[in-house]
Amino acid sequence: MVFIDTHCHLDFDEFKGDFQNYVYRATQLGVHGFVVPGITLEQSQALVGFKQHNQGVYIAFGLHPYFMVEHQDGDFEQLKSLAFEHREQLVAIGECGIDASIEDIEKQQTLFVEHIKLANELSLPLIVHHRQSHHLIMQAFKQVKPKWGGVIHAFSGSLQQAQAYIKLGFKLGVGGTITYERANKTKQALALVPLDSLVLETDAPSMPLAGYQGQINLPERLKAVFDCLVAIRSESESEIAKQVYSSSCSLFNI
């Protein structure tokens, strides 16, 4: 079985000490592709070199809502220019979205809409971050409809919310959330949606799986996420593996 981790931050400092070993251990478990999103202007710029030096890495540019205090006026315009310059190297626009735990929701909404427009201009999917903000994200999608879909990163929500995203051409990012017993609503939704609407992700080094709280998350744990997905789906293990890999490749044009 071959997998793609459709959302991991391999360029973060947590991995610098033993980077090659972390990647090797992931590949030993079948993880042969890593989508690394942008979070700030400076980090997005650095991703170009990071991709060149690391096989199997695919990159996206974006301004993450969690880092609103770091984003300066003019950062998005620079990011936009950077995205046009490196269009052939990008598989998506993001990480972008709306996070209700961060101040200045109105500014977040404006910035998110700009990301949607950019993705449409470049014919790229979106990598969308949400936190208690599904209603705000859907408002943005009504304001500017995404033309190339994308992935709702770390999806947690109801079946109705899942279906609304799928109707707009989005995949649902299946991550460590489903390894927790309490995530019944999300697991029920992910069990019932079409299989081709799901992709796998770790968000490493964040979002540790159940049993690994307090530790950095690792790309190798994508296999554990997959095992949890198999446990809640009706299809066979091989069918699920084949489909989530195919969906990841088609979504990001890998």
Coordinates of C-alpha atoms in Angstrom, one line a residue:
M1 CA 0.0 0.0 0.0
V2 CA 1.2 3.5 -0.9
F3 CA 0.1 6.7 0.9
I4 CA 0.4 10.4 0.6
D5 CA 0.4 12.6 3.7
T6 CA -1.7 15.4 2.3
H7 CA -0.9 17.8 5.1
C8 CA 2.3 17.8 7.1
H9 CA 4.7 20.5 8.1
L10 CA 8.0 18.7 7.4
D11 CA 9.9 22.0 7.3
F12 CA 9.1 22.9 11.0
D13 CA 12.0 23.0 13.5
E14 CA 10.8 19.9 15.3
F15 CA 12.1 17.8 12.4
K16 CA 15.4 19.4 11.8
G17 CA 17.5 17.3 14.1
D18 CA 16.6 13.9 12.5
F19 CA 14.8 14.9 9.3
Q20 CA 16.0 12.1 7.0
N21 CA 15.2 9.4 9.7
Y22 CA 11.7 10.7 10.1
V23 CA 11.1 10.6 6.4
Y24 CA 12.7 7.1 6.1
R25 CA 10.5 5.7 8.8
A26 CA 7.4 7.1 7.1
T27 CA 8.4 5.6 3.7
Q28 CA 9.0 2.2 5.3
L29 CA 5.2 2.3 6.2
G30 CA 4.2 3.2 2.7
V31 CA 4.1 7.1 2.9
H32 CA 5.9 8.2 -0.3
G33 CA 4.5 11.7 -0.7
F34 CA 4.2 14.8 1.6
V35 CA 2.2 17.9 0.9
V36 CA 3.7 20.8 2.9
P37 CA 1.5 23.9 3.2
G38 CA 2.5 27.5 3.5
I39 CA 1.7 29.4 6.7
T40 CA 3.5 32.8 6.4
L41 CA 5.1 34.7 3.5
E42 CA 8.6 34.0 4.7
Q43 CA 8.0 30.3 5.2
S44 CA 6.2 30.0 1.8
Q45 CA 9.3 31.6 0.2
A46 CA 11.5 29.1 1.9
L47 CA 9.4 26.1 0.7
V48 CA 10.7 26.5 -2.8
G49 CA 14.2 25.5 -1.7
F50 CA 12.8 22.9 0.7
K51 CA 11.0 21.2 -2.2
Q52 CA 14.1 21.2 -4.4
H53 CA 16.2 19.5 -1.7
N54 CA 13.7 16.8 -0.7
Q55 CA 12.2 14.2 -2.9
G56 CA 8.5 13.4 -2.6
V57 CA 7.7 16.9 -1.2
Y58 CA 4.9 18.9 -2.7
I59 CA 4.2 22.5 -1.6
A60 CA 1.5 25.1 -1.3
F61 CA 1.7 28.8 -0.5
G62 CA -0.6 30.5 2.0
L63 CA -1.1 32.8 5.0
H64 CA -2.4 30.7 7.9
P65 CA -5.1 32.4 10.0
Y66 CA -3.4 31.2 13.2
F67 CA -0.5 33.6 12.5
M68 CA -2.6 36.7 11.8
V69 CA -0.4 38.8 14.1
E70 CA 2.7 37.9 12.0
H71 CA 1.1 38.8 8.6
Q72 CA 2.0 42.3 7.6
D73 CA 0.2 44.6 5.2
G74 CA 1.3 43.7 1.7
D75 CA 2.2 40.1 2.6
F76 CA -0.6 38.7 0.6
E77 CA 0.2 40.7 -2.5
Q78 CA 3.8 39.4 -2.2
L79 CA 2.5 35.9 -1.7
K80 CA 0.4 36.3 -4.8
S81 CA 3.4 37.4 -6.9
L82 CA 5.4 34.5 -5.5
A83 CA 2.6 32.0 -6.4
F84 CA 2.4 33.2 -10.0
E85 CA 6.2 33.0 -10.2
H86 CA 6.3 29.4 -8.9
R87 CA 3.0 28.2 -10.3
E88 CA 4.5 25.0 -11.8
Q89 CA 5.9 24.0 -8.4
L90 CA 2.6 24.4 -6.5
V91 CA 0.0 21.8 -5.9
A92 CA -2.4 24.1 -3.9
I93 CA -3.0 27.4 -2.2
G94 CA -3.0 27.3 1.5
E95 CA -3.0 26.8 4.4
C96 CA -5.7 29.3 4.6
G97 CA -9.1 29.6 6.3
I98 CA -10.8 31.0 9.4
D99 CA -10.0 30.2 13.0
A100 CA -12.5 31.4 15.6
S101 CA -9.9 31.1 18.4
I102 CA -8.0 33.9 16.8
E103 CA -9.0 37.6 16.9
D104 CA -10.0 39.8 14.0
I105 CA -12.5 37.4 12.3
E106 CA -13.4 40.1 9.7
K107 CA -9.8 40.4 8.6
Q108 CA -9.5 36.6 8.5
Q109 CA -12.5 36.4 6.3
T110 CA -11.2 39.1 3.9
L111 CA -7.8 37.3 3.7
F112 CA -9.5 33.9 3.1
V113 CA -11.6 35.3 0.2
E114 CA -8.3 36.6 -1.4
H115 CA -6.9 33.1 -1.1
I116 CA -10.0 31.6 -2.9
K117 CA -9.6 34.2 -5.7
L118 CA -5.9 33.3 -6.1
A119 CA -6.6 29.6 -6.2
N120 CA -9.2 30.2 -8.9
E121 CA -6.8 32.4 -10.9
L122 CA -4.1 29.7 -10.8
S123 CA -6.5 26.7 -11.3
L124 CA -5.4 25.2 -8.0
P125 CA -7.2 23.6 -5.1
L126 CA -7.4 25.1 -1.6
I127 CA -6.1 23.7 1.7
V128 CA -8.6 25.0 4.2
H129 CA -8.1 25.4 8.0
H130 CA -11.2 25.6 10.2
R131 CA -11.8 25.9 13.9
Q132 CA -15.4 26.5 15.0
S133 CA -15.8 28.3 11.7
H134 CA -17.7 26.1 9.2
H135 CA -20.5 28.7 8.9
L136 CA -17.9 31.5 8.2
I137 CA -16.1 29.3 5.6
M138 CA -19.3 28.6 3.8
Q139 CA -20.1 32.3 3.8
A140 CA -16.8 32.9 2.1
F141 CA -17.5 30.2 -0.5
K142 CA -20.8 31.9 -1.3
Q143 CA -19.0 35.2 -1.7
V144 CA -16.4 33.6 -4.1
K145 CA -17.1 30.0 -5.3
P146 CA -13.9 27.9 -5.3
K147 CA -13.5 26.5 -8.9
W148 CA -11.0 23.7 -8.2
G149 CA -12.1 22.3 -4.8
G150 CA -9.5 21.4 -2.3
V151 CA -9.3 19.8 1.1
I152 CA -11.0 20.7 4.4
H153 CA -8.0 20.1 6.6
A154 CA -8.5 18.0 9.7
F155 CA -12.2 17.8 9.1
S156 CA -14.3 17.6 12.2
G157 CA -18.0 18.1 11.9
S158 CA -21.4 16.6 11.1
L159 CA -22.5 14.6 8.1
Q160 CA -24.5 17.5 6.9
Q161 CA -21.4 19.8 7.0
A162 CA -19.3 17.1 5.3
Q163 CA -21.9 16.8 2.5
A164 CA -22.0 20.5 1.9
Y165 CA -18.2 20.6 1.4
I166 CA -18.3 17.6 -0.9
K167 CA -21.0 19.2 -3.0
L168 CA -18.5 22.1 -3.6
G169 CA -15.9 19.7 -4.8
F170 CA -13.9 19.4 -1.6
K171 CA -12.2 16.4 -0.1
L172 CA -12.2 15.8 3.7
G173 CA -8.9 15.6 5.4
V174 CA -8.9 12.5 7.7
G175 CA -6.3 12.9 10.5
G176 CA -5.7 12.1 14.1
T177 CA -9.1 13.2 15.3
I178 CA -10.6 9.8 14.4
T179 CA -8.2 8.0 16.7
Y180 CA -10.0 9.5 19.7
E181 CA -13.0 7.7 21.2
R182 CA -14.9 11.0 21.8
A183 CA -14.9 12.0 18.1
N184 CA -18.1 10.1 17.4
K185 CA -19.8 12.8 15.3
T186 CA -16.8 13.1 13.0
K187 CA -16.3 9.3 12.7
Q188 CA -20.0 8.8 11.9
A189 CA -19.7 11.4 9.1
L190 CA -16.5 9.9 7.7
A191 CA -18.0 6.5 7.8
L192 CA -21.0 7.5 5.6
V193 CA -19.6 10.0 3.0
P194 CA -18.4 8.6 -0.4
L195 CA -15.0 7.0 -0.1
D196 CA -13.6 9.1 -3.0
S197 CA -14.2 12.3 -0.9
L198 CA -11.5 11.3 1.7
V199 CA -7.7 11.9 1.9
L200 CA -5.3 11.1 4.7
E201 CA -3.1 13.5 6.6
T202 CA -1.2 13.9 9.9
D203 CA -0.6 17.6 10.4
A204 CA 2.8 16.6 11.8
P205 CA 4.2 17.8 14.1
S206 CA 0.8 19.0 15.4
M207 CA -2.4 17.1 16.2
P208 CA -0.9 14.0 18.0
L209 CA -2.9 10.8 17.7
A210 CA -4.6 9.2 20.7
G211 CA -1.9 7.6 22.9
Y212 CA 0.7 10.1 21.8
Q213 CA -0.5 13.2 23.5
G214 CA 2.3 15.5 24.5
Q215 CA 4.6 14.1 21.8
I216 CA 5.3 15.6 18.4
N217 CA 3.3 14.0 15.7
L218 CA 5.1 12.1 12.9
P219 CA 4.3 11.4 9.2
E220 CA 4.8 7.7 9.9
R221 CA 1.6 7.7 12.0
L222 CA -0.4 8.2 8.8
K223 CA -0.6 4.4 8.8
A224 CA -2.3 4.5 12.2
V225 CA -4.8 7.0 10.9
F226 CA -5.5 4.8 7.9
D227 CA -6.1 1.8 10.2
C228 CA -8.7 3.8 12.1
L229 CA -10.4 4.8 8.9
V230 CA -10.5 1.1 7.8
A231 CA -12.2 0.3 11.1
I232 CA -15.1 2.6 10.5
R233 CA -15.6 2.0 6.7
S234 CA -17.5 -0.8 5.0
E235 CA -15.0 -1.2 2.1
S236 CA -12.0 -3.5 2.2
E237 CA -8.6 -2.3 3.4
S238 CA -7.1 -2.6 -0.1
E239 CA -10.0 -0.7 -1.7
I240 CA -9.7 2.2 0.8
A241 CA -5.9 2.4 0.4
K242 CA -6.2 2.5 -3.4
Q243 CA -9.0 5.1 -3.4
V244 CA -7.5 7.6 -0.9
Y245 CA -4.2 7.4 -2.8
S246 CA -5.9 8.0 -6.1
S247 CA -8.0 10.9 -4.6
S248 CA -4.8 12.5 -3.2
C249 CA -3.1 12.3 -6.6
S250 CA -6.0 13.7 -8.6
L251 CA -6.7 16.5 -6.1
F252 CA -3.1 17.8 -6.1
N253 CA -2.3 16.7 -9.6
I254 CA 0.6 14.5 -8.4

